[in-house]
mmCIF file of N, CA and C in Angstrom:
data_model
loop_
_atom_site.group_PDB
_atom_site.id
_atom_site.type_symbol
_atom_site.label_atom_id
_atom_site.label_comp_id
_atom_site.label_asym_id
_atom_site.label_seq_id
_atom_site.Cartn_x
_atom_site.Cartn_y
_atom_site.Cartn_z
ATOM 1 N N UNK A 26 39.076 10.171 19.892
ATOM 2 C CA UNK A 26 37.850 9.881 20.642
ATOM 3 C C UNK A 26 36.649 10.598 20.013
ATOM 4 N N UNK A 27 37.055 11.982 19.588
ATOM 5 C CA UNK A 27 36.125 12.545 19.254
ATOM 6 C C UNK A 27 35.168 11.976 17.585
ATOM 7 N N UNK A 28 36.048 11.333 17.134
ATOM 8 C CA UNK A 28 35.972 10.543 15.817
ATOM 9 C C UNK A 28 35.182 9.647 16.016
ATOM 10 N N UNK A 29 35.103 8.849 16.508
ATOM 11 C CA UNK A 29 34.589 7.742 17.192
ATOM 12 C C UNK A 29 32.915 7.824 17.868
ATOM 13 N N UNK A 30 33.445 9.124 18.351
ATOM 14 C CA UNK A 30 32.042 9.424 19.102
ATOM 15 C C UNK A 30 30.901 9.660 17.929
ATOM 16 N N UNK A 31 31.503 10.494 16.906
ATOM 17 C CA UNK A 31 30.874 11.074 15.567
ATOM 18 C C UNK A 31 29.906 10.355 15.067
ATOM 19 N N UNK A 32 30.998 8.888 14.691
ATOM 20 C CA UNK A 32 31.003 7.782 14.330
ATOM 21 C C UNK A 32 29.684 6.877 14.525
ATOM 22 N N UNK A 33 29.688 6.253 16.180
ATOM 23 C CA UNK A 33 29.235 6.219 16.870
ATOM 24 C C UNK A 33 27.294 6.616 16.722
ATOM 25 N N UNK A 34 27.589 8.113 16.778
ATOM 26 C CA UNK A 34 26.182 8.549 16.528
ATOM 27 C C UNK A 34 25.504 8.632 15.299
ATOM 28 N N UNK A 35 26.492 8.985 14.221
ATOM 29 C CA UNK A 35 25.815 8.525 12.840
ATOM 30 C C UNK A 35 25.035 6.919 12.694
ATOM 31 N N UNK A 36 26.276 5.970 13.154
ATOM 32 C CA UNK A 36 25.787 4.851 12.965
ATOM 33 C C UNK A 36 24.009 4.951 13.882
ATOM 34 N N UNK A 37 23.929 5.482 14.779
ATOM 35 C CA UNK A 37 22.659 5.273 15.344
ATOM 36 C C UNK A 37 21.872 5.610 15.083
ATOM 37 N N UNK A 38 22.233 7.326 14.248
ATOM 38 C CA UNK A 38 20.703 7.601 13.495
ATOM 39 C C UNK A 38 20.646 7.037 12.135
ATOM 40 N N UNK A 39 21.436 6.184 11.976
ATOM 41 C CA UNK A 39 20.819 5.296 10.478
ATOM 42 C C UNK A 39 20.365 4.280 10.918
ATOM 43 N N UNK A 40 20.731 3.587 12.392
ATOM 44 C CA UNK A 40 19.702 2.421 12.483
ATOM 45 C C UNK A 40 18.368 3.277 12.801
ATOM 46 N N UNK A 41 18.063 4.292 13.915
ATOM 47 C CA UNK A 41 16.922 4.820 13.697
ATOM 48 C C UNK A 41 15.907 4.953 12.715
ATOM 49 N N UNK A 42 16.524 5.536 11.575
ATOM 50 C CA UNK A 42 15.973 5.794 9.923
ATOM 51 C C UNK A 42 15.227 4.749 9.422
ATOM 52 N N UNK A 43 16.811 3.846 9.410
ATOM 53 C CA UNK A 43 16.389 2.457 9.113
ATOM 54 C C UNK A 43 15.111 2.084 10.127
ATOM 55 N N UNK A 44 14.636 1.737 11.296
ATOM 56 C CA UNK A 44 13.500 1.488 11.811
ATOM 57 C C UNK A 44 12.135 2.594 11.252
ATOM 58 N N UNK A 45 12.239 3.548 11.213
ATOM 59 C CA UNK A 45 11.158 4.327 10.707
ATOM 60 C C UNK A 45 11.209 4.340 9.578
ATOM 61 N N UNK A 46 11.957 3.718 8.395
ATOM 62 C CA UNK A 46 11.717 3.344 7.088
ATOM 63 C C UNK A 46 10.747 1.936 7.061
ATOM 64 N N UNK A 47 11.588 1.306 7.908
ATOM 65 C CA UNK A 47 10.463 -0.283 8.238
ATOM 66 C C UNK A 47 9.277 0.012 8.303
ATOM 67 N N UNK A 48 8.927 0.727 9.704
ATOM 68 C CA UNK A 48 7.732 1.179 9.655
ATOM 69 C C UNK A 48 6.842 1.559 9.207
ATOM 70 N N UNK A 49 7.308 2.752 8.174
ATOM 71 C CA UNK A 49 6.801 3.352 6.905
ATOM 72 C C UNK A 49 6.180 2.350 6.074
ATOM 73 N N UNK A 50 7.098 1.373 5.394
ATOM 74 C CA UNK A 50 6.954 0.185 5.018
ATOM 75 C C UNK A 50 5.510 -0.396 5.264
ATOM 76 N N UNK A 51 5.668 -0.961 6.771
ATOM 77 C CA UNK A 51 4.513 -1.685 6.810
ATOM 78 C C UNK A 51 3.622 -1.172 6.716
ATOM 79 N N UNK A 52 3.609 0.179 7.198
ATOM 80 C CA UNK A 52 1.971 0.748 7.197
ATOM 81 C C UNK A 52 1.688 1.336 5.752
ATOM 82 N N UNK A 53 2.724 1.327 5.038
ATOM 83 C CA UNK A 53 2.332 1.592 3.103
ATOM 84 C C UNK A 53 1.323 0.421 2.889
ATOM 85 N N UNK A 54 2.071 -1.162 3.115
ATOM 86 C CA UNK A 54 1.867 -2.253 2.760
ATOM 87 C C UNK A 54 0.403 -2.385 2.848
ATOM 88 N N UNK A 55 0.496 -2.017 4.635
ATOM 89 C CA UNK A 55 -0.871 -2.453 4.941
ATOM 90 C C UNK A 55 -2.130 -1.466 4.514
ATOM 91 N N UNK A 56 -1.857 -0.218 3.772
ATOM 92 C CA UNK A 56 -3.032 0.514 3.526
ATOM 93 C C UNK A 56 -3.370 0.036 1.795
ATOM 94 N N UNK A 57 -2.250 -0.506 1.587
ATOM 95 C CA UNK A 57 -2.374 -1.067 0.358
ATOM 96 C C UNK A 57 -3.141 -1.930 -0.216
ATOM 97 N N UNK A 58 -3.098 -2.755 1.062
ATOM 98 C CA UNK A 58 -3.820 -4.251 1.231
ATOM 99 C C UNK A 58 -5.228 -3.841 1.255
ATOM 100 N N UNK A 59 -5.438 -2.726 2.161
ATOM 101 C CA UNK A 59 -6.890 -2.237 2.641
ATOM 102 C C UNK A 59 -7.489 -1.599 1.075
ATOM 103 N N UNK A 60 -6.773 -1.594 0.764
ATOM 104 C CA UNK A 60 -7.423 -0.445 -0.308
ATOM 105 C C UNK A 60 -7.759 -1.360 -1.338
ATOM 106 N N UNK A 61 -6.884 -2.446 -2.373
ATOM 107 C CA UNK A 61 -7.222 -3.793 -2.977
ATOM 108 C C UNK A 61 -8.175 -4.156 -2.485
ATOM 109 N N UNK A 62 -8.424 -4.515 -1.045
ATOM 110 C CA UNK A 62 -9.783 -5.151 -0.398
ATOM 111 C C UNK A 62 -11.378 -4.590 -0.587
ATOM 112 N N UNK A 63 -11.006 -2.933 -0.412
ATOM 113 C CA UNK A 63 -12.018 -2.450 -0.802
ATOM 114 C C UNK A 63 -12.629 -2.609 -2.081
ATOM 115 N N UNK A 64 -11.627 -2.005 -2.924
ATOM 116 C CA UNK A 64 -11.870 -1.931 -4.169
ATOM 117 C C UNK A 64 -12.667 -3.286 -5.146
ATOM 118 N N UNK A 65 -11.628 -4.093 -4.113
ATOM 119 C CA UNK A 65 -12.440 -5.655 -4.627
ATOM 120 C C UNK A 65 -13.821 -5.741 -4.181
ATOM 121 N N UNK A 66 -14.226 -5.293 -2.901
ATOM 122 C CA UNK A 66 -15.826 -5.280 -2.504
ATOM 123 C C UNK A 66 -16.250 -4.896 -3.181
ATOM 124 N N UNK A 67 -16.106 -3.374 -3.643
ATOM 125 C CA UNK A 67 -16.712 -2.791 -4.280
ATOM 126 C C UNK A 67 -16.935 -2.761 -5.539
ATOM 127 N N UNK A 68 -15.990 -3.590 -6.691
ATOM 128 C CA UNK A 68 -16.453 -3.853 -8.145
ATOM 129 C C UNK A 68 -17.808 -5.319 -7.347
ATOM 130 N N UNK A 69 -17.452 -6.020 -6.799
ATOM 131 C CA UNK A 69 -18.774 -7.410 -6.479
ATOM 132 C C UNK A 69 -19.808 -6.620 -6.072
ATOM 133 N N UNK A 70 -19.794 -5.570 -5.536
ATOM 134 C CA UNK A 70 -20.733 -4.738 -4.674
ATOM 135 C C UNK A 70 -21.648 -4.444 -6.266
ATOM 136 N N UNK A 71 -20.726 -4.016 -7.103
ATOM 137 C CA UNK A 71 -21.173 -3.129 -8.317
ATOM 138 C C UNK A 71 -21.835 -4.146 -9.226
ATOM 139 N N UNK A 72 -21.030 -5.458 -9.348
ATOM 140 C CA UNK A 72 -21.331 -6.277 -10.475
ATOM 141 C C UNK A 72 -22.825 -7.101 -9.955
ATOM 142 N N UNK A 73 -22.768 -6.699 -8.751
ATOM 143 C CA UNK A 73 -24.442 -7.679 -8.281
ATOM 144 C C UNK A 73 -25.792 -6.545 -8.014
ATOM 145 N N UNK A 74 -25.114 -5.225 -8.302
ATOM 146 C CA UNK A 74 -25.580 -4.095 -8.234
ATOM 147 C C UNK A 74 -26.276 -4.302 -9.952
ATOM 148 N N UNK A 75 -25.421 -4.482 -10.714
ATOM 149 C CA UNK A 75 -25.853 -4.533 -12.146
ATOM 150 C C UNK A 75 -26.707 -5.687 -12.708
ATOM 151 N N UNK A 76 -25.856 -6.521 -11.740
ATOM 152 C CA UNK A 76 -26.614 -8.170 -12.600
ATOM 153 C C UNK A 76 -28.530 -8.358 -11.809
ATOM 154 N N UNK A 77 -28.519 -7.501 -10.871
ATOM 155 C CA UNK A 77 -29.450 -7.159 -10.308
ATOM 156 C C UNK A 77 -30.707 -6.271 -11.526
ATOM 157 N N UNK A 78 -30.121 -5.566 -11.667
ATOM 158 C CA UNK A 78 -30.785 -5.028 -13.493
ATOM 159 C C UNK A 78 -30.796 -5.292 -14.265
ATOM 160 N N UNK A 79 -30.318 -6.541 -14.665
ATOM 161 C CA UNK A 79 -29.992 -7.422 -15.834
ATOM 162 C C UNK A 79 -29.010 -6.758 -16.635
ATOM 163 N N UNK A 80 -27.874 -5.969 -16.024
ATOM 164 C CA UNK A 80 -27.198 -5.930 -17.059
ATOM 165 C C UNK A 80 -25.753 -6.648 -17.339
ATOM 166 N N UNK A 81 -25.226 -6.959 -17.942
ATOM 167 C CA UNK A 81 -23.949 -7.829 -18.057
ATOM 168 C C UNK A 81 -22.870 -7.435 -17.526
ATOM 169 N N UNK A 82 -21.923 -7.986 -16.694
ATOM 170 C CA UNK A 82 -20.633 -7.173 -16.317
ATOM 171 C C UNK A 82 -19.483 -7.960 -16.984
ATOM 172 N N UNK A 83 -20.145 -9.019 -17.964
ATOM 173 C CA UNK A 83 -18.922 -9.249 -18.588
ATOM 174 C C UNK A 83 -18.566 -8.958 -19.778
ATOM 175 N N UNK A 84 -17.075 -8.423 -19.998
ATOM 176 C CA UNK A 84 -16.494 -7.791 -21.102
ATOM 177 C C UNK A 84 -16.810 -8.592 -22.153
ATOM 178 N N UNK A 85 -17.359 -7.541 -23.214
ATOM 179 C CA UNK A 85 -17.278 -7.914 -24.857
ATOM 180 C C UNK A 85 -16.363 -7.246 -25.766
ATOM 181 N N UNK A 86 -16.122 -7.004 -26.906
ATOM 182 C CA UNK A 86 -15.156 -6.854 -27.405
ATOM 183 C C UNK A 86 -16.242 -6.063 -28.731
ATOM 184 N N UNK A 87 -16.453 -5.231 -28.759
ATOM 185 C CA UNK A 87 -16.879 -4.434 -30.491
ATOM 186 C C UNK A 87 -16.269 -3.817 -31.159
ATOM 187 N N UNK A 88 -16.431 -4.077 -32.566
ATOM 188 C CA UNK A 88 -16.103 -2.993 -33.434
ATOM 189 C C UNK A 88 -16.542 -2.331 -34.355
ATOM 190 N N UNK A 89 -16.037 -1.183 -34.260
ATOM 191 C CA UNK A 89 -16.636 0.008 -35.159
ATOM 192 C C UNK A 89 -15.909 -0.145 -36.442
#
């Protein structure tokens, strides 16, 4: 019985884990998402910031 019981409770704190790993998960995902989003505002933010001064934001290629 006592085996069982052991048993029993391991299995539960790995489904636990397992749920606060999920969790973890999504809220990685979703700060992830937030952060791409920004970042994306913020190069358009930058590139109309520049093209506003006339300067080019598109890549050229030189060599020395």
């Amino acid at each position: 019985h006592g085996l069982n019981s052991s048993m029993t409770n391991i299995d539960n704190q790995i489904a636990a884990m397992e749920v606060r790993l999920l969790s973890e998960e999504n809220n990685l995902k979703a700060q992830f998402t937030a952060m791409e989003s920004t970042i994306s505002n913020t190069q358009a933010w930058g590139n109309k910031l520049l093209a506003a001064f006339g300067i080019s934001t598109t890549s050229s290629s030189t060599s020395k």
